[in-house]
Coordinates of C-alpha atoms in Angstrom, one line a residue:
X1 CA -8.8 -26.8 -11.9
X2 CA -7.0 -24.0 -10.3
X3 CA -6.6 -22.0 -13.5
X4 CA -10.2 -22.5 -14.3
X5 CA -11.3 -21.2 -10.8
X6 CA -8.9 -18.1 -11.2
X7 CA -10.4 -17.4 -14.6
X8 CA -14.1 -17.3 -13.4
X9 CA -12.9 -15.2 -10.4
X10 CA -11.7 -12.5 -12.7
X11 CA -14.4 -12.8 -14.8
X12 CA -17.0 -12.4 -11.9
X13 CA -15.0 -9.3 -10.7
X14 CA -15.2 -7.8 -14.1
X15 CA -18.8 -8.2 -14.6
X16 CA -19.6 -6.8 -11.0
X17 CA -17.2 -4.0 -11.1
X18 CA -18.7 -3.0 -14.6
X19 CA -22.4 -3.5 -13.3
X20 CA -21.7 -1.4 -9.9
X21 CA -19.7 1.4 -12.0
X22 CA -22.8 1.7 -14.1
X23 CA -25.1 2.5 -11.3
X24 CA -24.1 6.1 -10.9
X25 CA -22.4 6.6 -14.3
X26 CA -25.1 8.6 -16.0
X27 CA -24.8 11.4 -13.5
X28 CA -21.4 11.9 -13.9
X29 CA -21.1 14.6 -16.2
X30 CA -19.7 17.6 -14.6
X31 CA -16.6 18.2 -12.4
X32 CA -18.6 17.7 -8.8
X33 CA -19.7 14.3 -9.9
X34 CA -16.2 13.2 -11.2
X35 CA -14.1 14.5 -8.8
X36 CA -16.2 14.3 -5.2
X37 CA -19.7 12.4 -6.3
X38 CA -21.5 15.5 -5.6
X39 CA -20.7 15.7 -2.0
X40 CA -23.6 13.0 -1.5
X41 CA -21.8 9.8 0.2
X42 CA -22.9 8.7 3.5
X43 CA -20.5 7.9 6.4
X44 CA -21.0 4.2 6.2
X45 CA -20.6 4.1 2.5
X46 CA -17.7 6.3 2.3
X47 CA -15.8 4.8 5.3
X48 CA -16.4 1.4 3.2
X49 CA -14.8 2.7 0.3
X50 CA -11.9 4.4 2.1
X51 CA -11.0 0.9 3.4
X52 CA -11.4 -0.4 0.2
X53 CA -8.8 1.8 -1.6
X54 CA -6.5 2.0 1.3
X55 CA -6.3 -1.8 1.8
X56 CA -4.0 -2.2 -1.2
X57 CA -1.8 -4.8 -2.5
X58 CA 0.7 -4.0 0.4
X59 CA -2.6 -5.0 3.0
X60 CA -3.7 -7.9 1.0
X61 CA -0.2 -9.7 -0.2
X62 CA 2.4 -7.7 1.2
X63 CA 1.8 -7.4 5.1
X64 CA 1.4 -11.6 5.1
X65 CA 4.5 -11.9 3.1
X66 CA 6.7 -9.4 5.2
X67 CA 5.6 -11.1 8.3
X68 CA 6.6 -14.5 7.1
X69 CA 9.9 -13.0 6.0
X70 CA 11.1 -11.2 8.9
X71 CA 8.7 -11.9 11.9
X72 CA 6.9 -9.8 14.3
X73 CA 8.6 -6.4 14.0
X74 CA 6.3 -6.3 10.6
X75 CA 3.2 -5.9 12.9
X76 CA 4.0 -2.9 13.8
X77 CA 3.4 -1.9 10.2
X78 CA -0.5 -2.4 10.0
X79 CA -0.9 -0.9 13.6
X80 CA 0.8 2.2 12.4
X81 CA -1.3 2.6 9.2
X82 CA -4.5 2.0 11.7
X83 CA -3.4 4.4 13.9
X84 CA -2.8 7.2 11.3
X85 CA -6.6 7.4 10.6
X86 CA -7.0 7.9 14.1
X87 CA -4.7 11.0 13.7
X88 CA -6.2 11.7 10.5
X89 CA -9.8 11.8 12.4
X90 CA -8.2 13.7 15.2
X91 CA -6.6 16.6 13.2
X92 CA -7.5 16.9 9.3
X93 CA -10.9 15.3 8.3
X94 CA -13.4 17.8 9.4
X95 CA -11.3 21.1 9.0
X96 CA -10.0 19.8 5.3
X97 CA -13.9 19.3 4.5
X98 CA -14.9 22.7 5.9
X99 CA -12.8 24.2 3.2
X100 CA -15.0 23.4 0.4
X101 CA -11.7 22.8 -1.8
X102 CA -12.1 19.7 -4.3
X103 CA -8.6 18.7 -3.8
X104 CA -5.4 19.1 -1.7
X105 CA -3.9 21.3 -3.9
X106 CA -7.4 23.5 -4.2
X107 CA -6.8 23.6 -0.4
X108 CA -3.5 24.3 -0.6
X109 CA -4.3 27.5 -2.7
X110 CA -7.3 28.6 -0.9
X111 CA -5.1 28.7 2.3
X112 CA -2.2 30.2 1.3
X113 CA -3.1 32.2 -1.7
X114 CA -0.3 31.1 -3.9
X115 CA -0.5 29.3 -7.4
X116 CA 3.0 28.4 -6.9
X117 CA 2.2 26.2 -3.9
X118 CA -0.4 24.5 -5.5
X119 CA 1.6 23.5 -8.3
X120 CA 4.3 22.1 -5.8
X121 CA 1.3 20.2 -4.1
X122 CA 0.1 18.9 -7.5
X123 CA 3.5 17.3 -8.1
X124 CA 3.6 16.0 -4.5
X125 CA 0.4 14.2 -5.3
X126 CA 1.6 12.9 -8.4
X127 CA 4.8 11.2 -6.9
X128 CA 2.7 9.9 -4.2
X129 CA 0.3 8.3 -6.6
X130 CA 2.7 7.0 -9.0
X131 CA 4.6 5.3 -6.1
X132 CA 1.4 3.8 -4.7
X133 CA 0.2 2.7 -8.3
X134 CA 3.5 0.6 -8.8
X135 CA 2.8 -2.1 -6.3
X136 CA -1.0 -2.4 -7.4
X137 CA 0.5 -3.4 -10.9
X138 CA 3.2 -5.4 -9.3
X139 CA 0.9 -7.4 -7.2
X140 CA -1.7 -8.2 -10.1
X141 CA 1.4 -9.3 -12.3
X142 CA 2.7 -11.8 -9.5
X143 CA -1.0 -13.1 -8.6
X144 CA -1.6 -14.1 -12.4
X145 CA 1.9 -15.6 -12.6
X146 CA 1.6 -17.6 -9.4
X147 CA -1.9 -18.6 -10.3
X148 CA -1.8 -19.3 -14.1
X149 CA 1.6 -19.0 -15.2
X150 CA 1.0 -16.1 -17.2
X151 CA 3.5 -13.5 -17.7
X152 CA 3.5 -10.5 -15.6
X153 CA 2.0 -8.1 -18.1
X154 CA -1.0 -9.4 -18.4
X155 CA -1.8 -8.7 -14.5
X156 CA -0.9 -5.1 -15.3
X157 CA -3.1 -5.0 -18.5
X158 CA -6.1 -6.5 -16.6
X159 CA -5.8 -3.7 -13.5
X160 CA -5.2 -1.2 -16.0
X161 CA -7.9 -1.8 -18.6
X162 CA -10.5 -2.1 -15.4
X163 CA -9.3 1.1 -13.8
X164 CA -9.3 3.1 -17.1
X165 CA -12.8 1.9 -17.9
X166 CA -14.6 3.0 -14.6
X167 CA -12.7 6.3 -14.1
X168 CA -12.9 7.4 -17.2
X169 CA -16.5 6.8 -17.9
X170 CA -17.8 7.4 -14.1
X171 CA -15.3 9.3 -12.0
X172 CA -15.5 9.4 -8.2
X173 CA -19.4 8.2 -8.8
X174 CA -18.5 4.8 -10.1
X175 CA -15.6 4.1 -8.2
X176 CA -17.5 4.8 -4.8
X177 CA -19.7 2.3 -5.5
X178 CA -17.0 -0.3 -6.7
X179 CA -15.0 0.5 -3.5
X180 CA -17.5 0.7 -0.9
X181 CA -18.5 -3.3 -2.2
X182 CA -14.9 -4.6 -2.9
X183 CA -14.0 -3.6 0.7
X184 CA -16.3 -6.5 2.0
X185 CA -15.4 -8.7 -1.2
X186 CA -11.7 -8.4 0.2
X187 CA -12.6 -9.1 3.9
X188 CA -14.6 -12.1 2.9
X189 CA -11.8 -13.5 0.3
X190 CA -9.3 -13.5 3.3
X191 CA -11.4 -14.6 6.2
X192 CA -12.9 -17.6 4.5
X193 CA -9.7 -19.3 3.4
X194 CA -7.8 -18.4 6.9
X195 CA -10.7 -19.8 8.5
X196 CA -10.0 -23.4 6.4
X197 CA -6.4 -23.2 6.9
X198 CA -6.9 -22.8 11.1
X199 CA -9.3 -25.9 10.4
X200 CA -6.8 -27.9 8.3
X201 CA -3.9 -26.4 11.0
X202 CA -6.3 -28.1 14.1
X203 CA -6.8 -31.4 12.1
X204 CA -2.8 -31.9 11.7
X205 CA -2.3 -31.7 15.5
X206 CA -1.8 -27.9 15.9
X207 CA 1.9 -28.1 14.9
X208 CA 4.1 -25.2 16.5
X209 CA 5.1 -22.3 13.9
X210 CA 7.6 -21.1 16.4
X211 CA 9.1 -24.6 16.8
X212 CA 13.3 -24.4 17.6
X213 CA 15.4 -23.7 14.9
X214 CA 14.8 -22.0 11.2
X215 CA 11.3 -23.2 9.6
X216 CA 11.4 -26.8 8.0
X217 CA 9.9 -28.6 5.3
X218 CA 6.8 -30.6 6.7
X219 CA 6.9 -32.8 3.7
X220 CA 9.2 -33.8 1.0
X221 CA 8.8 -30.6 -0.9
X222 CA 10.0 -30.0 -4.8
X223 CA 11.3 -26.1 -5.4
X224 CA 11.6 -24.8 -8.6
X225 CA 13.4 -21.5 -9.0
X226 CA 12.5 -19.6 -12.1
X227 CA 15.0 -17.1 -11.8
X228 CA 18.5 -17.4 -10.4
X229 CA 18.4 -17.4 -6.8
X230 CA 21.1 -16.9 -4.0
X231 CA 20.3 -18.8 -0.7
X232 CA 21.8 -19.1 2.5
X233 CA 21.7 -23.0 4.0
X234 CA 21.4 -22.9 7.9
X235 CA 22.5 -26.9 7.8
X236 CA 23.9 -29.4 5.5
X237 CA 21.1 -31.4 3.9
X238 CA 21.1 -34.5 1.4
X239 CA 18.8 -33.2 -1.6
X240 CA 17.7 -34.1 -5.2
X241 CA 18.6 -31.7 -7.8
X242 CA 18.1 -31.0 -11.7
X243 CA 19.5 -28.3 -13.2
X244 CA 22.4 -26.1 -12.4
X245 CA 23.5 -25.6 -8.5
X246 CA 26.4 -23.3 -7.7
X247 CA 27.6 -23.6 -11.3
X248 CA 27.4 -27.5 -11.7
X249 CA 24.8 -28.9 -13.6
X250 CA 23.0 -32.0 -12.0
X251 CA 20.5 -34.4 -13.8
X252 CA 18.7 -35.3 -10.8
X253 CA 21.0 -37.0 -8.7
X254 CA 21.7 -36.7 -4.9
X255 CA 23.7 -33.9 -3.7
X256 CA 24.5 -32.3 -0.2
X257 CA 23.6 -28.8 0.0
X258 CA 26.4 -27.8 2.8
X259 CA 25.8 -25.0 4.9
X260 CA 26.3 -21.6 3.7
X261 CA 25.7 -19.9 0.6
X262 CA 24.5 -21.0 -2.8
X263 CA 23.5 -20.3 -6.2
X264 CA 20.7 -22.0 -7.9
X265 CA 20.3 -21.3 -11.6
X266 CA 16.8 -20.6 -13.2
X267 CA 14.7 -23.4 -13.8
X268 CA 16.5 -25.6 -11.6
X269 CA 14.7 -28.3 -9.2
X270 CA 15.8 -29.4 -5.7
X271 CA 13.7 -32.0 -3.8
X272 CA 14.2 -31.3 0.0
X273 CA 13.3 -34.3 2.4
X274 CA 10.5 -34.1 5.1
X275 CA 12.1 -32.1 8.3
X276 CA 15.0 -30.5 6.1
X277 CA 15.5 -26.7 7.3
X278 CA 14.7 -24.1 4.7
X279 CA 17.5 -22.5 2.8
X280 CA 16.6 -18.5 2.9
X281 CA 17.1 -16.2 0.2
X282 CA 19.9 -14.1 0.7
X283 CA 18.1 -10.8 1.5
X284 CA 15.8 -12.6 4.3
X285 CA 17.2 -13.4 7.5
X286 CA 17.5 -17.3 8.7
X287 CA 15.6 -17.0 12.1
X288 CA 14.6 -19.4 14.7
X289 CA 10.8 -19.5 15.7
X290 CA 11.5 -17.5 19.0
X291 CA 13.5 -14.9 17.0
X292 CA 10.6 -14.8 14.3
X293 CA 8.1 -13.9 17.0
X294 CA 10.1 -11.6 19.0
X295 CA 10.6 -7.9 17.9
X296 CA 14.2 -6.9 16.8
X297 CA 15.2 -10.7 17.1
X298 CA 16.8 -10.9 13.7
X299 CA 19.7 -8.4 14.8
X300 CA 19.1 -6.3 11.8
X301 CA 21.9 -3.3 11.5
X302 CA 20.5 -0.3 12.6
X303 CA 17.1 -2.0 13.5
X304 CA 15.9 0.4 15.9
X305 CA 16.1 3.1 13.5
X306 CA 14.4 1.5 10.7
X307 CA 11.6 0.4 12.6
X308 CA 10.8 3.5 14.2
X309 CA 11.5 5.1 10.9
X310 CA 9.1 3.0 9.2
X311 CA 6.5 3.4 11.8
X312 CA 7.0 7.1 11.8
X313 CA 6.6 7.1 7.7
X314 CA 3.2 5.1 7.8
X315 CA 1.8 7.1 10.6
X316 CA 2.5 10.5 9.2
X317 CA 2.1 9.1 5.6
X318 CA -1.6 7.9 6.1
X319 CA -2.7 11.6 7.3
X320 CA -1.5 12.7 3.8
X321 CA -2.6 10.4 1.4
X322 CA -4.2 12.0 -1.5
X323 CA -6.8 9.5 -2.6
X324 CA -7.8 9.0 0.9
X325 CA -8.1 12.9 1.6
X326 CA -10.3 13.4 -1.3
X327 CA -12.8 11.2 0.1
X328 CA -13.6 13.2 2.5
X329 CA -14.8 16.2 0.3
X330 CA -17.5 13.7 -0.9
X331 CA -19.2 14.0 2.6
X332 CA -22.1 16.5 2.9
X333 CA -20.1 18.1 5.7
X334 CA -17.4 18.2 8.3
X335 CA -19.4 15.8 10.7
X336 CA -20.1 13.6 8.5
X337 CA -16.3 13.5 7.4
X338 CA -15.6 12.9 11.2
X339 CA -17.8 10.1 11.4
X340 CA -16.4 8.5 8.1
X341 CA -13.0 8.7 9.4
X342 CA -14.2 7.2 12.9
X343 CA -15.4 4.2 11.3
X344 CA -12.4 3.7 9.5
X345 CA -10.0 2.4 11.8
X346 CA -12.7 -0.3 13.0
X347 CA -12.7 -1.7 9.4
X348 CA -9.3 -1.6 9.5
X349 CA -8.7 -3.4 12.5
X350 CA -11.0 -6.2 11.6
X351 CA -9.0 -6.8 8.2
X352 CA -5.6 -6.9 9.6
X353 CA -6.4 -9.9 12.0
X354 CA -6.0 -12.3 8.9
X355 CA -2.7 -11.6 7.5
X356 CA -1.1 -12.7 10.8
X357 CA -2.8 -15.9 10.5
X358 CA -1.5 -16.3 6.8
X359 CA 2.2 -15.8 7.9
X360 CA 2.1 -18.2 10.7
X361 CA 0.4 -20.9 8.5
X362 CA 3.2 -19.9 5.8
X363 CA 5.8 -21.0 8.1
X364 CA 4.3 -24.5 8.3
X365 CA 2.5 -25.2 4.8
X366 CA 4.6 -22.9 2.3
X367 CA 8.0 -22.6 4.1
X368 CA 9.5 -22.9 0.4
X369 CA 8.7 -19.2 -0.3
X370 CA 11.6 -18.2 2.2
X371 CA 13.8 -19.8 0.0
X372 CA 12.3 -18.5 -3.4
X373 CA 11.9 -15.1 -1.9
X374 CA 8.5 -14.8 -3.4
X375 CA 6.8 -14.0 0.1
X376 CA 4.4 -11.9 -1.4
X377 CA 2.6 -15.2 -2.8
X378 CA 2.0 -16.5 0.8
X379 CA -1.7 -15.4 0.9
X380 CA -2.5 -16.8 -2.7
X381 CA -0.4 -20.3 -2.3
X382 CA -1.8 -21.2 1.1
X383 CA -5.2 -21.9 0.1
X384 CA -3.9 -24.4 -2.5
X385 CA -2.6 -26.7 0.3
X386 CA -6.0 -27.1 1.5
X387 CA -6.7 -30.9 0.9
X388 CA -10.0 -32.1 -0.7
X389 CA -12.1 -30.2 -3.3
X390 CA -12.1 -26.7 -1.2
X391 CA -8.9 -25.8 -2.3
X392 CA -9.7 -24.9 -6.1
X393 CA -12.9 -22.6 -5.0
X394 CA -10.9 -21.1 -2.2
X395 CA -7.9 -20.3 -4.7
X396 CA -10.5 -18.5 -6.8
X397 CA -12.0 -16.6 -4.0
X398 CA -8.3 -15.4 -2.7
X399 CA -8.0 -14.3 -6.3
X400 CA -10.7 -12.4 -6.6
X401 CA -10.1 -10.5 -3.4
X402 CA -6.4 -9.8 -4.4
X403 CA -7.5 -8.2 -7.8
X404 CA -10.7 -6.1 -6.0
X405 CA -7.8 -4.9 -3.8
X406 CA -5.4 -3.9 -6.8
X407 CA -8.2 -2.3 -8.5
X408 CA -10.3 -0.2 -5.9
X409 CA -7.0 1.0 -4.8
X410 CA -5.7 1.8 -8.4
X411 CA -8.9 3.8 -9.4
X412 CA -9.0 5.9 -6.2
X413 CA -5.1 6.8 -6.8
X414 CA -6.0 7.8 -10.6
X415 CA -9.2 9.7 -9.9
X416 CA -7.1 11.8 -7.2
X417 CA -4.0 12.2 -9.7
X418 CA -6.3 13.0 -12.5
X419 CA -8.7 15.3 -10.6
X420 CA -5.9 17.0 -9.1
X421 CA -4.1 17.7 -12.5
X422 CA -7.2 19.3 -14.3
X423 CA -8.1 21.0 -11.3
X424 CA -4.5 22.7 -11.5
X425 CA -4.3 23.1 -15.2
X426 CA -7.9 25.2 -14.8
X427 CA -9.6 22.6 -17.1
X428 CA -12.6 21.1 -15.4
X429 CA -14.2 19.4 -18.4
X430 CA -14.9 15.9 -18.7
X431 CA -12.3 15.3 -21.7
X432 CA -9.7 17.1 -19.7
X433 CA -10.3 14.6 -16.6
X434 CA -9.9 11.4 -19.1
X435 CA -7.0 12.6 -20.6
X436 CA -5.3 13.2 -17.1
X437 CA -6.4 9.5 -16.2
X438 CA -4.4 8.0 -19.1
X439 CA -1.4 10.4 -17.6
X440 CA -1.8 8.7 -14.6
X441 CA -1.5 5.5 -15.7
X442 CA 1.4 6.0 -18.2
X443 CA 4.2 6.8 -16.0
X444 CA 4.0 3.8 -13.6
X445 CA 3.7 1.6 -16.6
X446 CA 6.7 3.1 -17.9
X447 CA 8.6 2.2 -14.6
X448 CA 7.6 -1.1 -13.7
X449 CA 9.8 -3.1 -16.5
X450 CA 13.2 -1.2 -15.0
X451 CA 12.5 -1.7 -10.9
X452 CA 13.0 -5.5 -11.0
X453 CA 10.9 -7.6 -8.5
X454 CA 10.2 -5.3 -5.1
X455 CA 7.7 -6.5 -2.7
X456 CA 4.4 -4.9 -2.3
X457 CA 4.5 -3.5 1.0
X458 CA 8.1 -2.0 0.5
X459 CA 6.9 -0.3 -2.5
X460 CA 3.8 1.3 -0.6
X461 CA 6.1 2.3 2.1
X462 CA 8.1 4.6 -0.6
X463 CA 4.7 6.1 -1.0
X464 CA 3.6 6.8 2.4
X465 CA 7.4 8.0 2.9
X466 CA 6.7 10.7 0.3
X467 CA 3.3 11.6 2.0
X468 CA 4.7 11.8 5.2
X469 CA 7.4 14.2 4.1
X470 CA 5.2 16.8 2.1
X471 CA 1.2 16.6 2.5
X472 CA 1.3 15.8 6.1
X473 CA 3.6 18.7 7.3
X474 CA 1.6 21.0 4.9
X475 CA -1.8 19.9 6.4
X476 CA -1.1 20.1 9.6
X477 CA 0.7 23.1 9.7
X478 CA -2.2 25.0 7.5
X479 CA -5.2 23.7 9.4
X480 CA -3.6 24.6 13.1
X481 CA -1.1 27.2 12.5
X482 CA -1.9 30.7 11.4
X483 CA 1.8 31.8 11.1
X484 CA 2.2 29.3 7.9
X485 CA 3.1 31.3 4.8
X486 CA 3.5 30.2 1.1
X487 CA 7.4 30.7 1.2
X488 CA 7.7 28.3 4.2
X489 CA 5.2 25.9 2.8
X490 CA 6.8 25.7 -0.7
X491 CA 10.4 25.3 0.8
X492 CA 9.3 22.6 3.2
X493 CA 7.7 20.8 0.4
X494 CA 10.6 20.9 -1.8
X495 CA 12.7 19.5 1.0
X496 CA 10.5 16.9 1.9
X497 CA 9.4 16.0 -1.1
X498 CA 13.1 16.1 -2.5
X499 CA 14.6 13.8 0.1
X500 CA 11.8 11.6 -0.1
X501 CA 11.7 11.0 -3.9
X502 CA 15.4 10.8 -4.3
X503 CA 15.6 8.0 -1.3
X504 CA 12.7 6.3 -3.2
X505 CA 14.5 6.3 -6.7
X506 CA 17.7 5.0 -5.0
X507 CA 15.6 2.4 -3.3
X508 CA 13.7 1.2 -6.6
X509 CA 17.0 0.8 -8.5
X510 CA 18.8 -0.9 -5.7
X511 CA 21.9 1.3 -5.5
X512 CA 24.3 -0.3 -3.3
X513 CA 25.1 1.2 0.1
X514 CA 25.8 -0.1 3.6
X515 CA 25.9 1.2 7.0
X516 CA 23.9 4.5 8.1
X517 CA 23.3 5.6 4.1
X518 CA 21.8 2.2 3.5
X519 CA 19.6 2.8 6.4
X520 CA 18.7 6.4 5.9
X521 CA 17.9 5.4 2.0
X522 CA 15.6 2.6 3.1
X523 CA 13.6 4.4 5.8
X524 CA 14.1 8.2 5.4
X525 CA 11.1 9.4 7.1
X526 CA 12.8 10.0 10.5
X527 CA 15.3 12.4 8.8
X528 CA 13.3 13.8 5.9
X529 CA 9.7 14.6 7.9
X530 CA 11.3 16.4 10.6
X531 CA 13.4 18.4 8.3
X532 CA 10.3 19.3 6.2
X533 CA 8.2 20.7 9.4
X534 CA 11.4 22.4 10.4
X535 CA 12.2 24.2 6.9
X536 CA 8.1 25.3 6.8
X537 CA 8.2 26.6 10.4
X538 CA 11.8 28.4 9.9
X539 CA 11.2 30.2 6.6
X540 CA 7.7 31.0 8.0
X541 CA 9.0 32.9 10.7
X542 CA 11.5 34.4 8.3
X543 CA 8.6 35.7 5.9
X544 CA 6.4 36.3 8.8
X545 CA 5.2 39.7 7.2
X546 CA 3.8 37.4 4.3
X547 CA 1.4 35.7 6.2
X548 CA -2.1 35.8 4.1
X549 CA -4.3 38.6 5.3
X550 CA -7.3 36.1 5.2
X551 CA -5.4 33.6 7.5
X552 CA -7.8 34.4 10.4
X553 CA -11.0 34.1 8.3
X554 CA -9.7 30.8 6.8
X555 CA -8.8 29.3 10.2
X556 CA -12.1 30.1 11.5
X557 CA -14.0 28.4 8.3
X558 CA -11.8 25.3 9.1
X559 CA -12.5 25.0 12.8
X560 CA -15.8 26.6 13.4
X561 CA -18.9 24.3 12.3
X562 CA -20.8 25.1 8.8
X563 CA -23.7 26.5 10.4
X564 CA -22.0 28.9 12.9
X565 CA -19.3 30.5 10.2
X566 CA -22.4 30.9 8.1
X567 CA -23.7 33.6 10.3

């Protein structure tokens, strides 16, 4: 029944996406149509589309999974993401739109008069986009695997096929129509099961997810481990095991799982009695309800630095996301771009109410995810725990919302990469744009099989960190400081991007590190972003004689209303 609901949801999404994308497809025949939808998108529609592509796999799956796994510390991440749009509204949106550029790399060359800086910015956009595409494909694979048992590559194939169809056929015209609707699809898909879960919680007598001690199984629970898992048991418990546990094969008899570290082999099944404490995957902290609900309660090494570095990365990274920035070029003018940016935090704040509900309910109704480590599946599994006939349609609805998140974000990223590459290559034809679309999809697909299992939110944080250390410093200084030079911008971009990308690759391939090096690689924004700003400023001061002659006129165009500057 669940598999049928999932299949029906996917079919509905594919048909609806194709139909919505076809609405504007006939007009998508020029570069302006493909890249910026002829600059005719209204603020409300554009705000919905920005929210639709920004709420990616990290928001839909990863936020609830992170809060379930690590607790209250993770609530700062959606706060920083929403606050980043407030800073974007205050410092970037209207001036960027007034520049008249098509892409961020166009803006960089227009402001600094340097083709070399343009090429560096194009590389930055590609790195950010590729890092951001990884969690979309990864999340799609996890969703289909959890829901239907399909191999992970099947989820990748669905997202790639739909993205390629929408972007290559209609560009920004098609994806604006799709994304603006898909935001509301995602909101409804997350909200309706959340309300049903709260109703079930009320009928169960409102059990406390913050009870003393670690999370416990509410009922006798069978946990099957698909790949080898290393877990930490907080207390001894009598279980029934079938398969290999700690190197010993069991045939379904009783055994005592002592407190401490255990290795559970692939395909093993362990049955826990009601009330048993949940063993946690080795990488997840074992927390009581009170420490789970208290910031810094888990006592992570260098936790203060990690938390605030992650906050800084998301806050500044949001200001430099190229697939969000390109959306403001689709507005008719600077004032409508500002109204668009003002609406986005309201829509994001509405959405982010619900992941916390799923995380809290996950401690009660799906605590085994803490043992398998598959916490990104929290949102996907909880609707299946709702008793009665409502479970299957709600599972289908949540699948619909999840794939809407993957597809809408992937479309925005791919059209941004493709548009930036074609503009940099000075090839504005639709054929070049479609070739660049394929190029944008190939690189993350080649990386996926090599990175192993990574959380969606962690992968998105890598992309945001690259953005915070590259495009964010460039935009802020280019918009607000006359003294920025091409040499300063290029040096800062190389330093910030180099540090962020190196840290990201080390993190993806799980290079073993400890102490401060591990903390700096996991969350480099607090070090790399200030370094990028400092290098841009220092090199610009050293090369102050090379400030572009048209800098004053450029800043006037960025900051004066269009009608005043036209005079």
